[in-house]
mmCIF file of N, CA and C in Angstrom:
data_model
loop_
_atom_site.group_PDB
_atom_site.id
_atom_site.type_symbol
_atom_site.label_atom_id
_atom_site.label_comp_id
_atom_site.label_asym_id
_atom_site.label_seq_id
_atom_site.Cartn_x
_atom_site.Cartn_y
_atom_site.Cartn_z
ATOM 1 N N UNK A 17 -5.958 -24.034 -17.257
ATOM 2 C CA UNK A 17 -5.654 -23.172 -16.136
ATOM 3 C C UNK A 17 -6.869 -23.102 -15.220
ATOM 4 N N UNK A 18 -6.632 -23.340 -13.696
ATOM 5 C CA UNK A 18 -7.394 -22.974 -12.959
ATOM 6 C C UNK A 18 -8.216 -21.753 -12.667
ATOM 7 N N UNK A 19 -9.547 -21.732 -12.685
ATOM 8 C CA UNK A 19 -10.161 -20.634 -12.381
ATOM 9 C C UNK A 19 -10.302 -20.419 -11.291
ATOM 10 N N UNK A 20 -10.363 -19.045 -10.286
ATOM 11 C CA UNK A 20 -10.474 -18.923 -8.976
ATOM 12 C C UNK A 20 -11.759 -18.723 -8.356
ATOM 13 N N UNK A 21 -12.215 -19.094 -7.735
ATOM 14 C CA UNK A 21 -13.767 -19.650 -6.605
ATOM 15 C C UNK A 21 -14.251 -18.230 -6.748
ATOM 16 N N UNK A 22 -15.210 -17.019 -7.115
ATOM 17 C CA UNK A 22 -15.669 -16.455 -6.768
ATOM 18 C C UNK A 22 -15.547 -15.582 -5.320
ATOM 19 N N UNK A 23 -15.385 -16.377 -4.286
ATOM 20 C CA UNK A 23 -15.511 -15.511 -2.796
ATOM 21 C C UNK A 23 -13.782 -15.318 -2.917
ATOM 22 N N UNK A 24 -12.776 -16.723 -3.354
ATOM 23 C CA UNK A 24 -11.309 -16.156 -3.586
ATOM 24 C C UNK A 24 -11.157 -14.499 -4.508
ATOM 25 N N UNK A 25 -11.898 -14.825 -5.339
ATOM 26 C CA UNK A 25 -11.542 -13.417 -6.391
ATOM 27 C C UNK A 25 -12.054 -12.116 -5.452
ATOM 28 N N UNK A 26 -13.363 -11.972 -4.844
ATOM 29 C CA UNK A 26 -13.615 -11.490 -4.212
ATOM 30 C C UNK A 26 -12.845 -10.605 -2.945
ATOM 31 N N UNK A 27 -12.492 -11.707 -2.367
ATOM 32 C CA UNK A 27 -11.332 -10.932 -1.239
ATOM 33 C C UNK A 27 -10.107 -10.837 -1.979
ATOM 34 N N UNK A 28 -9.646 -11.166 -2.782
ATOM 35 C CA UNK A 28 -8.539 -10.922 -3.374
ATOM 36 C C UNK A 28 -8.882 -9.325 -3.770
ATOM 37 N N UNK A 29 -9.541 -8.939 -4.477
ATOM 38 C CA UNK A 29 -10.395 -7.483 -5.090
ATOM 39 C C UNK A 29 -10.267 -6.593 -3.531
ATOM 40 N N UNK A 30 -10.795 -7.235 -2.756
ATOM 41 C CA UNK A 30 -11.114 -6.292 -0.974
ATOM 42 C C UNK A 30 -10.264 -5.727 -0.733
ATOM 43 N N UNK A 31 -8.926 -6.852 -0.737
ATOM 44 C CA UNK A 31 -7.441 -6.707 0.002
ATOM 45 C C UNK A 31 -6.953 -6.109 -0.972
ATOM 46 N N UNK A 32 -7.183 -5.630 -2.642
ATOM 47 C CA UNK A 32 -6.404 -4.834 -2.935
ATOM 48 C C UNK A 32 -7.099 -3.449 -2.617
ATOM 49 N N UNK A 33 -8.284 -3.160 -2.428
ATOM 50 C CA UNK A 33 -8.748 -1.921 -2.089
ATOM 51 C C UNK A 33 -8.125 -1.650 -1.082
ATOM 52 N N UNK A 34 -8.289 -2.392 -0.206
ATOM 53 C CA UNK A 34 -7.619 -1.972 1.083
ATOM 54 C C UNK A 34 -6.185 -1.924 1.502
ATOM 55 N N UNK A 35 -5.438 -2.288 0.213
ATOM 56 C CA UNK A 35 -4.153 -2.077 -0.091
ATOM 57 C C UNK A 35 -3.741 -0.673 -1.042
ATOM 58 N N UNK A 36 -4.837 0.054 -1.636
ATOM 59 C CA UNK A 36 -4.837 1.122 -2.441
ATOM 60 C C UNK A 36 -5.201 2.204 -1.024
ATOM 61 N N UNK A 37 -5.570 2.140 -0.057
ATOM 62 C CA UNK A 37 -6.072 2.919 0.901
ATOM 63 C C UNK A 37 -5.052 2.945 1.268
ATOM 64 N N UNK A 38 -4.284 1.866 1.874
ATOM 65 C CA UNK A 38 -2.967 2.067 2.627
ATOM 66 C C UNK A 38 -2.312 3.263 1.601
ATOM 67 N N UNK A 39 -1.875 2.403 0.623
ATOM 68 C CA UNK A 39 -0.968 3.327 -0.033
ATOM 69 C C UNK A 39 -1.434 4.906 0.333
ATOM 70 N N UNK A 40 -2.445 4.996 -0.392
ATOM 71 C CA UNK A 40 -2.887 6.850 -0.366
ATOM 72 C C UNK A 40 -2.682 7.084 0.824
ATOM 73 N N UNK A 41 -3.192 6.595 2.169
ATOM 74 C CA UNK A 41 -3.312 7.161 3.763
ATOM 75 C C UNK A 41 -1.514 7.310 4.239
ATOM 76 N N UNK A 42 -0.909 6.706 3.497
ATOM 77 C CA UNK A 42 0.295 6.306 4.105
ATOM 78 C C UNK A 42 1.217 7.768 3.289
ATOM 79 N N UNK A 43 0.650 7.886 2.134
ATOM 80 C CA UNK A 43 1.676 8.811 0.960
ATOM 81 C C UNK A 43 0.802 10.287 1.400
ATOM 82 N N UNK A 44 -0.283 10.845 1.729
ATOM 83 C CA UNK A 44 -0.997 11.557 2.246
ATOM 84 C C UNK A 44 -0.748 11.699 3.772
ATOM 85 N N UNK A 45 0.246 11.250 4.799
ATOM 86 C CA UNK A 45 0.788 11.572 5.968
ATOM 87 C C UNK A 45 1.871 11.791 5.803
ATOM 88 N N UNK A 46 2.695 10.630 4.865
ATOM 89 C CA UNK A 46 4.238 11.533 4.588
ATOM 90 C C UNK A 46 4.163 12.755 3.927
ATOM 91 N N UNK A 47 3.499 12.870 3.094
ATOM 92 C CA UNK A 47 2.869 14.623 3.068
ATOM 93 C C UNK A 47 2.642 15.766 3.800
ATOM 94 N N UNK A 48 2.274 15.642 4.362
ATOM 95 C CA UNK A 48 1.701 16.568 5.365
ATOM 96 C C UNK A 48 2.710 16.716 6.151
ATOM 97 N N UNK A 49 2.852 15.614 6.713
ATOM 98 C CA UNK A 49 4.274 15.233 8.110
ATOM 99 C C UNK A 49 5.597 16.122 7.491
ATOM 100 N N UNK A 50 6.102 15.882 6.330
ATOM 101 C CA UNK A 50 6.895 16.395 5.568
ATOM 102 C C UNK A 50 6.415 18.096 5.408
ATOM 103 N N UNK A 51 5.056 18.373 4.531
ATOM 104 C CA UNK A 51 4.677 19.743 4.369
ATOM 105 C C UNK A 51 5.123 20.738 5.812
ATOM 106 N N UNK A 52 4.447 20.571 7.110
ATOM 107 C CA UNK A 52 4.237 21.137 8.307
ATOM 108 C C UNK A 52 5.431 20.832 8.751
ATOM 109 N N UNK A 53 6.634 19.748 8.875
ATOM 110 C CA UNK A 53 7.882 20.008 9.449
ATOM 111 C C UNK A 53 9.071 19.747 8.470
ATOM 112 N N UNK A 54 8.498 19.443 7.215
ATOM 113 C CA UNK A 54 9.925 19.458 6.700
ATOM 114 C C UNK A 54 10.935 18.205 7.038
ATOM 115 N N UNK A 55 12.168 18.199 6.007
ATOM 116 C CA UNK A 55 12.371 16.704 6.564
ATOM 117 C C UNK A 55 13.847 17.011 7.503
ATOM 118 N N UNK A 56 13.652 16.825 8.604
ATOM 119 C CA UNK A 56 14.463 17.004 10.072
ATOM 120 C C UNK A 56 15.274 15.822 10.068
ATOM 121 N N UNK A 57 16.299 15.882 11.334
ATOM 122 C CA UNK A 57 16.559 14.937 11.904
ATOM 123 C C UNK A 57 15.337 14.516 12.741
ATOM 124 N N UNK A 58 14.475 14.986 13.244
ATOM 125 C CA UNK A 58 12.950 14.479 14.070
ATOM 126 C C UNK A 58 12.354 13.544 12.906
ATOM 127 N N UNK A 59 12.014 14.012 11.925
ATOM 128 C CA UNK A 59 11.103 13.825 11.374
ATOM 129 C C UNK A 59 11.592 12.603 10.236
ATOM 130 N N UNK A 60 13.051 12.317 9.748
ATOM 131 C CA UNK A 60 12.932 11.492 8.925
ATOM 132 C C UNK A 60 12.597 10.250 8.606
ATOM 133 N N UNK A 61 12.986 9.691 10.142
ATOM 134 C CA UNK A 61 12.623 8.022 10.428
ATOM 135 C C UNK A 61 11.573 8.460 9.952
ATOM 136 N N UNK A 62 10.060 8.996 10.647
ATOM 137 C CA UNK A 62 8.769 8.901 10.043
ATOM 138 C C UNK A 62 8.553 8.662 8.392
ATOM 139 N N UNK A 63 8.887 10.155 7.900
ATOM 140 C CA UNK A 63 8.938 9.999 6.591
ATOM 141 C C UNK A 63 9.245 8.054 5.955
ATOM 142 N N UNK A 64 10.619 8.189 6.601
ATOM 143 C CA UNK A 64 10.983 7.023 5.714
ATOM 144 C C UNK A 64 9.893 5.432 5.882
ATOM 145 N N UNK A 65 9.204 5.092 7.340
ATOM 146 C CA UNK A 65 9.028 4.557 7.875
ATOM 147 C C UNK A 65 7.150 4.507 6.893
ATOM 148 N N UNK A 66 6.869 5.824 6.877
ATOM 149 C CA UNK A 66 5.743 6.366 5.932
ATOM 150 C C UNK A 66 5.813 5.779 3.993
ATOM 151 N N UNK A 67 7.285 5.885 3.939
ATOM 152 C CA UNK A 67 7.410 5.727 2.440
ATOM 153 C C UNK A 67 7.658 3.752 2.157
ATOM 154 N N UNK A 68 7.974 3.162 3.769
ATOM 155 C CA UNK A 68 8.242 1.957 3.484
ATOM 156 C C UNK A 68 6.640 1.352 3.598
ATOM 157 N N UNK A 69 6.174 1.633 3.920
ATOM 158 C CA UNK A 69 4.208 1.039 4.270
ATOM 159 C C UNK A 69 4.078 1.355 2.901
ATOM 160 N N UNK A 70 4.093 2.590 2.265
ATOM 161 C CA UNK A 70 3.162 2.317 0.873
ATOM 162 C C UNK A 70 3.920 1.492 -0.207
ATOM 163 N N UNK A 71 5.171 1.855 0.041
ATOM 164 C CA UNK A 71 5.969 0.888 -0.767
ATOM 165 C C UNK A 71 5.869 -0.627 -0.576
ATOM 166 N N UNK A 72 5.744 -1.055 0.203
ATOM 167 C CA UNK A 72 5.449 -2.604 0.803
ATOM 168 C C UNK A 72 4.141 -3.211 -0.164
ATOM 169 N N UNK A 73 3.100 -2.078 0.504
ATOM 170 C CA UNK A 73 1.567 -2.011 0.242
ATOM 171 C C UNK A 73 1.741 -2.067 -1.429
ATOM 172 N N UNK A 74 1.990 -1.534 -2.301
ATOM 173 C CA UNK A 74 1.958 -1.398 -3.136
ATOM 174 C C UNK A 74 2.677 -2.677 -3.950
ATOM 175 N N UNK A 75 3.920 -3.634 -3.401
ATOM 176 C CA UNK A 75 4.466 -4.383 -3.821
ATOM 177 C C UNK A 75 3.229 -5.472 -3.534
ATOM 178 N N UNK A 76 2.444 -5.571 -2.105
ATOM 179 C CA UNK A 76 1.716 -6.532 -2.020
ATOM 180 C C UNK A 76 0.045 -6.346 -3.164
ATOM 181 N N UNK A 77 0.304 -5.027 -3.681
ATOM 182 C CA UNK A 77 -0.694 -5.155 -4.578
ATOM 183 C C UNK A 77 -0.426 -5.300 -6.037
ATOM 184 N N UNK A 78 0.583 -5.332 -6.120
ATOM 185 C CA UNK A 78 1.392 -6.021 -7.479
ATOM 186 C C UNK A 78 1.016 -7.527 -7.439
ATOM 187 N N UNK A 79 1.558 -8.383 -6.057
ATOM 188 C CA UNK A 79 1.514 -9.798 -6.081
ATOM 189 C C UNK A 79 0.412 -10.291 -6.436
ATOM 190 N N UNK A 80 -0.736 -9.331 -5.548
ATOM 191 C CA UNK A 80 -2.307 -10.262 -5.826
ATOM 192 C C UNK A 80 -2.613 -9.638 -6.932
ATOM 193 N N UNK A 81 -2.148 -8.882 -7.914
ATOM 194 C CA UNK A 81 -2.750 -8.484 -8.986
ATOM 195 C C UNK A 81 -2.256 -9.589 -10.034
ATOM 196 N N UNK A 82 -1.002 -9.802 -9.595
ATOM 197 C CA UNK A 82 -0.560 -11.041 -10.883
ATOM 198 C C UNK A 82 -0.751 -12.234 -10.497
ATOM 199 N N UNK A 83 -1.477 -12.291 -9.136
ATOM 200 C CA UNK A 83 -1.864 -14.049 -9.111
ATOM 201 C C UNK A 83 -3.341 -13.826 -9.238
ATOM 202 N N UNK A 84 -3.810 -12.857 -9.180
ATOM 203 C CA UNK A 84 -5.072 -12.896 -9.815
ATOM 204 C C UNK A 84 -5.656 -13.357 -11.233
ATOM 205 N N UNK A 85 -4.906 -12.454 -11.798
ATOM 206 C CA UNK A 85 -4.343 -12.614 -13.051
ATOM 207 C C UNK A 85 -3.790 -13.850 -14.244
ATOM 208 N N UNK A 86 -2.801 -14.478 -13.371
ATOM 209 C CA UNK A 86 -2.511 -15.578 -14.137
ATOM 210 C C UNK A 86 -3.371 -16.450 -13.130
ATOM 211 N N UNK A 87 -4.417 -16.783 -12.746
ATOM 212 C CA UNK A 87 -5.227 -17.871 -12.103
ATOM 213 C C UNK A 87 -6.493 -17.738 -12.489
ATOM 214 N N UNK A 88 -6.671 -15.959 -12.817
ATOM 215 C CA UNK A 88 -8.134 -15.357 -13.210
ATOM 216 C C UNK A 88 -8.958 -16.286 -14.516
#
């Protein structure tokens, strides 16, 4: 099995930090957004629109975790 280049593992590691930020920044506004108005007809697209970013984010930090993983 192939081992991965150092600077690959590297940004692979970055982009999931910065995929763990999304998540929290994204689940920490549907929070709030939700806390202060509650979920409206105004307000739900957001919410939902809020819950699809970390959800995404979070699927894309699944992927690089298991190609990290089986390449690591």
């Amino acid at each position: 099995m192939a081992k991965l280049p150092i600077e690959i593992a590297e940004t692979i590691d970055r982009l999931k930090r910065q995929l763990l930020d999304i998540i929290d920044d994204a689940t920490k506004a549907e929070y709030t957004l939700f806390e202060q108005f509650g979920e409206t007809d105004r307000t739900i697209d957001y919410l939902d629109q809020l819950k699809n970013v970390a959800q995404q984010a979070d699927e894309r930090f699944s992927q690089f975790s298991r190609f990290a993983t089986t390449l690591g």
